[in-house]
mmCIF file with all atom_site columns, C-alpha atoms in Angstrom:
data_model
loop_
_atom_site.group_PDB
_atom_site.id
_atom_site.type_symbol
_atom_site.label_atom_id
_atom_site.label_alt_id
_atom_site.label_comp_id
_atom_site.label_asym_id
_atom_site.label_entity_id
_atom_site.label_seq_id
_atom_site.pdbx_PDB_ins_code
_atom_site.Cartn_x
_atom_site.Cartn_y
_atom_site.Cartn_z
_atom_site.occupancy
_atom_site.B_iso_or_equiv
_atom_site.pdbx_formal_charge
_atom_site.auth_seq_id
_atom_site.auth_comp_id
_atom_site.auth_asym_id
_atom_site.auth_atom_id
_atom_site.pdbx_PDB_model_num
ATOM 1   C CA . UNK A 1 1   ? 0.000   0.000  0.000   1.00 0.00 ? 273 UNK A CA 1
ATOM 2   C CA . UNK A 1 2   ? 1.445   3.330  -1.089  1.00 0.00 ? 274 UNK A CA 1
ATOM 3   C CA . UNK A 1 3   ? 0.514   6.539  0.693   1.00 0.00 ? 275 UNK A CA 1
ATOM 4   C CA . UNK A 1 4   ? 0.855   9.840  -1.154  1.00 0.00 ? 276 UNK A CA 1
ATOM 5   C CA . UNK A 1 5   ? 0.840   13.254 0.497   1.00 0.00 ? 277 UNK A CA 1
ATOM 6   C CA . UNK A 1 6   ? 0.817   16.444 -1.571  1.00 0.00 ? 278 UNK A CA 1
ATOM 7   C CA . UNK A 1 7   ? 2.069   19.812 -0.366  1.00 0.00 ? 279 UNK A CA 1
ATOM 8   C CA . UNK A 1 8   ? 3.012   23.208 -1.719  1.00 0.00 ? 280 UNK A CA 1
ATOM 9   C CA . UNK A 1 9   ? -0.358  24.511 -2.814  1.00 0.00 ? 281 UNK A CA 1
ATOM 10  C CA . UNK A 1 10  ? -1.528  28.012 -2.049  1.00 0.00 ? 282 UNK A CA 1
ATOM 11  C CA . UNK A 1 11  ? -2.668  31.344 -3.412  1.00 0.00 ? 283 UNK A CA 1
ATOM 12  C CA . UNK A 1 12  ? -0.604  33.001 -6.133  1.00 0.00 ? 284 UNK A CA 1
ATOM 13  C CA . UNK A 1 13  ? -1.146  35.848 -8.561  1.00 0.00 ? 285 UNK A CA 1
ATOM 14  C CA . UNK A 1 14  ? -1.456  35.222 -12.266 1.00 0.00 ? 286 UNK A CA 1
ATOM 15  C CA . UNK A 1 15  ? 1.975   34.964 -13.845 1.00 0.00 ? 287 UNK A CA 1
ATOM 16  C CA . UNK A 1 16  ? 3.495   33.594 -10.665 1.00 0.00 ? 288 UNK A CA 1
ATOM 17  C CA . UNK A 1 17  ? 4.988   30.215 -9.831  1.00 0.00 ? 289 UNK A CA 1
ATOM 18  C CA . UNK A 1 18  ? 4.467   27.390 -7.370  1.00 0.00 ? 290 UNK A CA 1
ATOM 19  C CA . UNK A 1 19  ? 6.140   24.049 -6.793  1.00 0.00 ? 291 UNK A CA 1
ATOM 20  C CA . UNK A 1 20  ? 4.047   21.143 -5.639  1.00 0.00 ? 292 UNK A CA 1
ATOM 21  C CA . UNK A 1 21  ? 5.565   18.145 -3.913  1.00 0.00 ? 293 UNK A CA 1
ATOM 22  C CA . UNK A 1 22  ? 4.202   14.668 -3.385  1.00 0.00 ? 294 UNK A CA 1
ATOM 23  C CA . UNK A 1 23  ? 5.874   12.427 -0.829  1.00 0.00 ? 295 UNK A CA 1
ATOM 24  C CA . UNK A 1 24  ? 5.363   8.684  -1.086  1.00 0.00 ? 296 UNK A CA 1
ATOM 25  C CA . UNK A 1 25  ? 5.640   6.050  1.605   1.00 0.00 ? 297 UNK A CA 1
ATOM 26  C CA . UNK A 1 26  ? 4.761   2.416  2.132   1.00 0.00 ? 298 UNK A CA 1
ATOM 27  C CA . UNK A 1 27  ? 6.025   1.045  -1.141  1.00 0.00 ? 299 UNK A CA 1
ATOM 28  C CA . UNK A 1 28  ? 8.889   0.961  -3.600  1.00 0.00 ? 300 UNK A CA 1
ATOM 29  C CA . UNK A 1 29  ? 8.568   4.400  -5.152  1.00 0.00 ? 301 UNK A CA 1
ATOM 30  C CA . UNK A 1 30  ? 10.792  3.664  -8.131  1.00 0.00 ? 302 UNK A CA 1
ATOM 31  C CA . UNK A 1 31  ? 8.435   0.904  -9.282  1.00 0.00 ? 303 UNK A CA 1
ATOM 32  C CA . UNK A 1 32  ? 5.741   3.421  -10.181 1.00 0.00 ? 304 UNK A CA 1
ATOM 33  C CA . UNK A 1 33  ? 5.206   5.950  -12.876 1.00 0.00 ? 305 UNK A CA 1
ATOM 34  C CA . UNK A 1 34  ? 3.930   9.113  -11.191 1.00 0.00 ? 306 UNK A CA 1
ATOM 35  C CA . UNK A 1 35  ? 1.322   11.549 -12.383 1.00 0.00 ? 307 UNK A CA 1
ATOM 36  C CA . UNK A 1 36  ? -0.321  14.829 -11.478 1.00 0.00 ? 308 UNK A CA 1
ATOM 37  C CA . UNK A 1 37  ? -3.999  15.541 -12.031 1.00 0.00 ? 309 UNK A CA 1
ATOM 38  C CA . UNK A 1 38  ? -6.240  18.466 -11.192 1.00 0.00 ? 310 UNK A CA 1
ATOM 39  C CA . UNK A 1 39  ? -9.914  19.076 -10.605 1.00 0.00 ? 311 UNK A CA 1
ATOM 40  C CA . UNK A 1 40  ? -11.531 22.492 -10.741 1.00 0.00 ? 312 UNK A CA 1
ATOM 41  C CA . UNK A 1 41  ? -14.918 23.181 -9.140  1.00 0.00 ? 313 UNK A CA 1
ATOM 42  C CA . UNK A 1 42  ? -17.726 21.761 -11.242 1.00 0.00 ? 314 UNK A CA 1
ATOM 43  C CA . UNK A 1 43  ? -15.328 20.062 -13.645 1.00 0.00 ? 315 UNK A CA 1
ATOM 44  C CA . UNK A 1 44  ? -14.011 16.558 -14.111 1.00 0.00 ? 316 UNK A CA 1
ATOM 45  C CA . UNK A 1 45  ? -10.567 15.590 -12.959 1.00 0.00 ? 317 UNK A CA 1
ATOM 46  C CA . UNK A 1 46  ? -8.029  16.054 -15.743 1.00 0.00 ? 318 UNK A CA 1
ATOM 47  C CA . UNK A 1 47  ? -4.563  14.794 -16.466 1.00 0.00 ? 319 UNK A CA 1
ATOM 48  C CA . UNK A 1 48  ? -1.729  17.308 -16.053 1.00 0.00 ? 320 UNK A CA 1
ATOM 49  C CA . UNK A 1 49  ? 1.588   15.469 -16.359 1.00 0.00 ? 321 UNK A CA 1
ATOM 50  C CA . UNK A 1 50  ? 3.326   12.159 -15.781 1.00 0.00 ? 322 UNK A CA 1
ATOM 51  C CA . UNK A 1 51  ? 6.897   10.965 -15.336 1.00 0.00 ? 323 UNK A CA 1
ATOM 52  C CA . UNK A 1 52  ? 8.412   7.546  -15.866 1.00 0.00 ? 324 UNK A CA 1
ATOM 53  C CA . UNK A 1 53  ? 9.850   5.375  -13.119 1.00 0.00 ? 325 UNK A CA 1
ATOM 54  C CA . UNK A 1 54  ? 13.386  6.549  -13.706 1.00 0.00 ? 326 UNK A CA 1
ATOM 55  C CA . UNK A 1 55  ? 12.443  10.153 -14.353 1.00 0.00 ? 327 UNK A CA 1
ATOM 56  C CA . UNK A 1 56  ? 13.699  10.223 -17.923 1.00 0.00 ? 328 UNK A CA 1
ATOM 57  C CA . UNK A 1 57  ? 10.431  10.340 -19.853 1.00 0.00 ? 329 UNK A CA 1
ATOM 58  C CA . UNK A 1 58  ? 7.616   12.798 -19.304 1.00 0.00 ? 330 UNK A CA 1
ATOM 59  C CA . UNK A 1 59  ? 4.238   13.562 -20.832 1.00 0.00 ? 331 UNK A CA 1
ATOM 60  C CA . UNK A 1 60  ? 2.122   16.699 -20.466 1.00 0.00 ? 332 UNK A CA 1
ATOM 61  C CA . UNK A 1 61  ? -1.359  17.920 -21.187 1.00 0.00 ? 333 UNK A CA 1
ATOM 62  C CA . UNK A 1 62  ? -1.384  20.519 -23.939 1.00 0.00 ? 334 UNK A CA 1
ATOM 63  C CA . UNK A 1 63  ? -2.825  23.100 -21.550 1.00 0.00 ? 335 UNK A CA 1
ATOM 64  C CA . UNK A 1 64  ? 0.312   23.081 -19.377 1.00 0.00 ? 336 UNK A CA 1
ATOM 65  C CA . UNK A 1 65  ? 3.026   22.219 -21.882 1.00 0.00 ? 337 UNK A CA 1
ATOM 66  C CA . UNK A 1 66  ? 5.853   24.738 -21.688 1.00 0.00 ? 338 UNK A CA 1
ATOM 67  C CA . UNK A 1 67  ? 4.656   26.108 -18.328 1.00 0.00 ? 339 UNK A CA 1
ATOM 68  C CA . UNK A 1 68  ? 4.746   23.100 -15.993 1.00 0.00 ? 340 UNK A CA 1
ATOM 69  C CA . UNK A 1 69  ? 7.586   20.668 -15.345 1.00 0.00 ? 341 UNK A CA 1
ATOM 70  C CA . UNK A 1 70  ? 7.249   17.307 -13.645 1.00 0.00 ? 342 UNK A CA 1
ATOM 71  C CA . UNK A 1 71  ? 10.256  15.669 -12.024 1.00 0.00 ? 343 UNK A CA 1
ATOM 72  C CA . UNK A 1 72  ? 11.067  13.122 -9.355  1.00 0.00 ? 344 UNK A CA 1
ATOM 73  C CA . UNK A 1 73  ? 13.734  12.207 -6.851  1.00 0.00 ? 345 UNK A CA 1
ATOM 74  C CA . UNK A 1 74  ? 13.606  8.495  -6.218  1.00 0.00 ? 346 UNK A CA 1
ATOM 75  C CA . UNK A 1 75  ? 16.112  8.784  -3.377  1.00 0.00 ? 347 UNK A CA 1
ATOM 76  C CA . UNK A 1 76  ? 13.619  11.040 -1.599  1.00 0.00 ? 348 UNK A CA 1
ATOM 77  C CA . UNK A 1 77  ? 10.473  9.177  -2.712  1.00 0.00 ? 349 UNK A CA 1
ATOM 78  C CA . UNK A 1 78  ? 9.141   12.477 -4.003  1.00 0.00 ? 350 UNK A CA 1
ATOM 79  C CA . UNK A 1 79  ? 7.626   13.774 -7.221  1.00 0.00 ? 351 UNK A CA 1
ATOM 80  C CA . UNK A 1 80  ? 7.389   17.483 -8.025  1.00 0.00 ? 352 UNK A CA 1
ATOM 81  C CA . UNK A 1 81  ? 5.328   19.723 -10.235 1.00 0.00 ? 353 UNK A CA 1
ATOM 82  C CA . UNK A 1 82  ? 6.956   23.061 -10.971 1.00 0.00 ? 354 UNK A CA 1
ATOM 83  C CA . UNK A 1 83  ? 4.275   25.436 -12.222 1.00 0.00 ? 355 UNK A CA 1
ATOM 84  C CA . UNK A 1 84  ? 5.181   28.714 -13.889 1.00 0.00 ? 356 UNK A CA 1
ATOM 85  C CA . UNK A 1 85  ? 3.294   31.465 -15.678 1.00 0.00 ? 357 UNK A CA 1
ATOM 86  C CA . UNK A 1 86  ? 0.206   30.452 -13.773 1.00 0.00 ? 358 UNK A CA 1
ATOM 87  C CA . UNK A 1 87  ? -3.221  31.443 -15.064 1.00 0.00 ? 359 UNK A CA 1
ATOM 88  C CA . UNK A 1 88  ? -6.557  31.755 -13.245 1.00 0.00 ? 360 UNK A CA 1
ATOM 89  C CA . UNK A 1 89  ? -7.740  28.687 -15.161 1.00 0.00 ? 361 UNK A CA 1
ATOM 90  C CA . UNK A 1 90  ? -5.045  26.657 -13.406 1.00 0.00 ? 362 UNK A CA 1
ATOM 91  C CA . UNK A 1 91  ? -7.032  27.027 -10.183 1.00 0.00 ? 363 UNK A CA 1
ATOM 92  C CA . UNK A 1 92  ? -7.893  23.542 -8.958  1.00 0.00 ? 364 UNK A CA 1
ATOM 93  C CA . UNK A 1 93  ? -7.179  20.860 -6.423  1.00 0.00 ? 365 UNK A CA 1
ATOM 94  C CA . UNK A 1 94  ? -4.031  19.085 -7.574  1.00 0.00 ? 366 UNK A CA 1
ATOM 95  C CA . UNK A 1 95  ? -3.563  15.371 -6.950  1.00 0.00 ? 367 UNK A CA 1
ATOM 96  C CA . UNK A 1 96  ? -0.589  13.109 -7.381  1.00 0.00 ? 368 UNK A CA 1
ATOM 97  C CA . UNK A 1 97  ? -1.003  9.451  -8.256  1.00 0.00 ? 369 UNK A CA 1
ATOM 98  C CA . UNK A 1 98  ? 1.111   6.324  -8.667  1.00 0.00 ? 370 UNK A CA 1
ATOM 99  C CA . UNK A 1 99  ? 0.765   3.880  -11.549 1.00 0.00 ? 371 UNK A CA 1
ATOM 100 C CA . UNK A 1 100 ? 2.118   0.366  -11.976 1.00 0.00 ? 372 UNK A CA 1
ATOM 101 C CA . UNK A 1 101 ? 1.252   0.482  -15.675 1.00 0.00 ? 373 UNK A CA 1
ATOM 102 C CA . UNK A 1 102 ? 3.851   -1.148 -17.936 1.00 0.00 ? 374 UNK A CA 1
ATOM 103 C CA . UNK A 1 103 ? 3.754   1.892  -20.219 1.00 0.00 ? 375 UNK A CA 1
ATOM 104 C CA . UNK A 1 104 ? 3.772   5.669  -19.726 1.00 0.00 ? 376 UNK A CA 1
ATOM 105 C CA . UNK A 1 105 ? 0.980   7.722  -21.170 1.00 0.00 ? 377 UNK A CA 1
ATOM 106 C CA . UNK A 1 106 ? -1.832  10.162 -20.527 1.00 0.00 ? 378 UNK A CA 1
ATOM 107 C CA . UNK A 1 107 ? -4.420  7.414  -20.133 1.00 0.00 ? 379 UNK A CA 1
ATOM 108 C CA . UNK A 1 108 ? -2.594  4.882  -17.996 1.00 0.00 ? 380 UNK A CA 1
ATOM 109 C CA . UNK A 1 109 ? -4.437  3.628  -14.941 1.00 0.00 ? 381 UNK A CA 1
ATOM 110 C CA . UNK A 1 110 ? -3.382  4.632  -11.458 1.00 0.00 ? 382 UNK A CA 1
ATOM 111 C CA . UNK A 1 111 ? -3.256  2.498  -8.359  1.00 0.00 ? 383 UNK A CA 1
ATOM 112 C CA . UNK A 1 112 ? -2.870  5.076  -5.595  1.00 0.00 ? 384 UNK A CA 1
ATOM 113 C CA . UNK A 1 113 ? -3.972  8.669  -5.115  1.00 0.00 ? 385 UNK A CA 1
ATOM 114 C CA . UNK A 1 114 ? -3.170  11.442 -2.710  1.00 0.00 ? 386 UNK A CA 1
ATOM 115 C CA . UNK A 1 115 ? -5.694  13.687 -0.965  1.00 0.00 ? 387 UNK A CA 1
ATOM 116 C CA . UNK A 1 116 ? -4.874  16.757 -3.008  1.00 0.00 ? 388 UNK A CA 1
ATOM 117 C CA . UNK A 1 117 ? -3.605  20.275 -2.462  1.00 0.00 ? 389 UNK A CA 1
ATOM 118 C CA . UNK A 1 118 ? -5.442  23.460 -3.417  1.00 0.00 ? 390 UNK A CA 1
ATOM 119 C CA . UNK A 1 119 ? -3.918  25.860 -5.921  1.00 0.00 ? 391 UNK A CA 1
ATOM 120 C CA . UNK A 1 120 ? -5.650  29.198 -6.418  1.00 0.00 ? 392 UNK A CA 1
ATOM 121 C CA . UNK A 1 121 ? -4.483  31.683 -9.033  1.00 0.00 ? 393 UNK A CA 1
ATOM 122 C CA . UNK A 1 122 ? -5.867  35.184 -8.731  1.00 0.00 ? 394 UNK A CA 1
ATOM 123 C CA . UNK A 1 123 ? -6.196  37.521 -11.688 1.00 0.00 ? 395 UNK A CA 1
#
């Protein structure tokens, strides 16, 4: 059983930056691809980014490509989401998730989810 705890959310002005962290425990972190998702009020949860087990390969949603960067430190059992040039439409609860899928992609299934951290971008 893997536990995931997100942190780093908060209130930021449009154009600003935030770095989210997700700490994993209870499993072998390097066995999982890791992803970030978000859910805005009244909307469905959407994929944001994912990183491969070793941290070499990444995939992004078009809406965040060029502004967000996903990375991981397997020695620290942590995955990050660096968010820059934030927009009001980035406001959402952000979740990290762990996947044992054999392949990396936007639609891979996830086994474990965190509780989420709120990101609010003011205009």
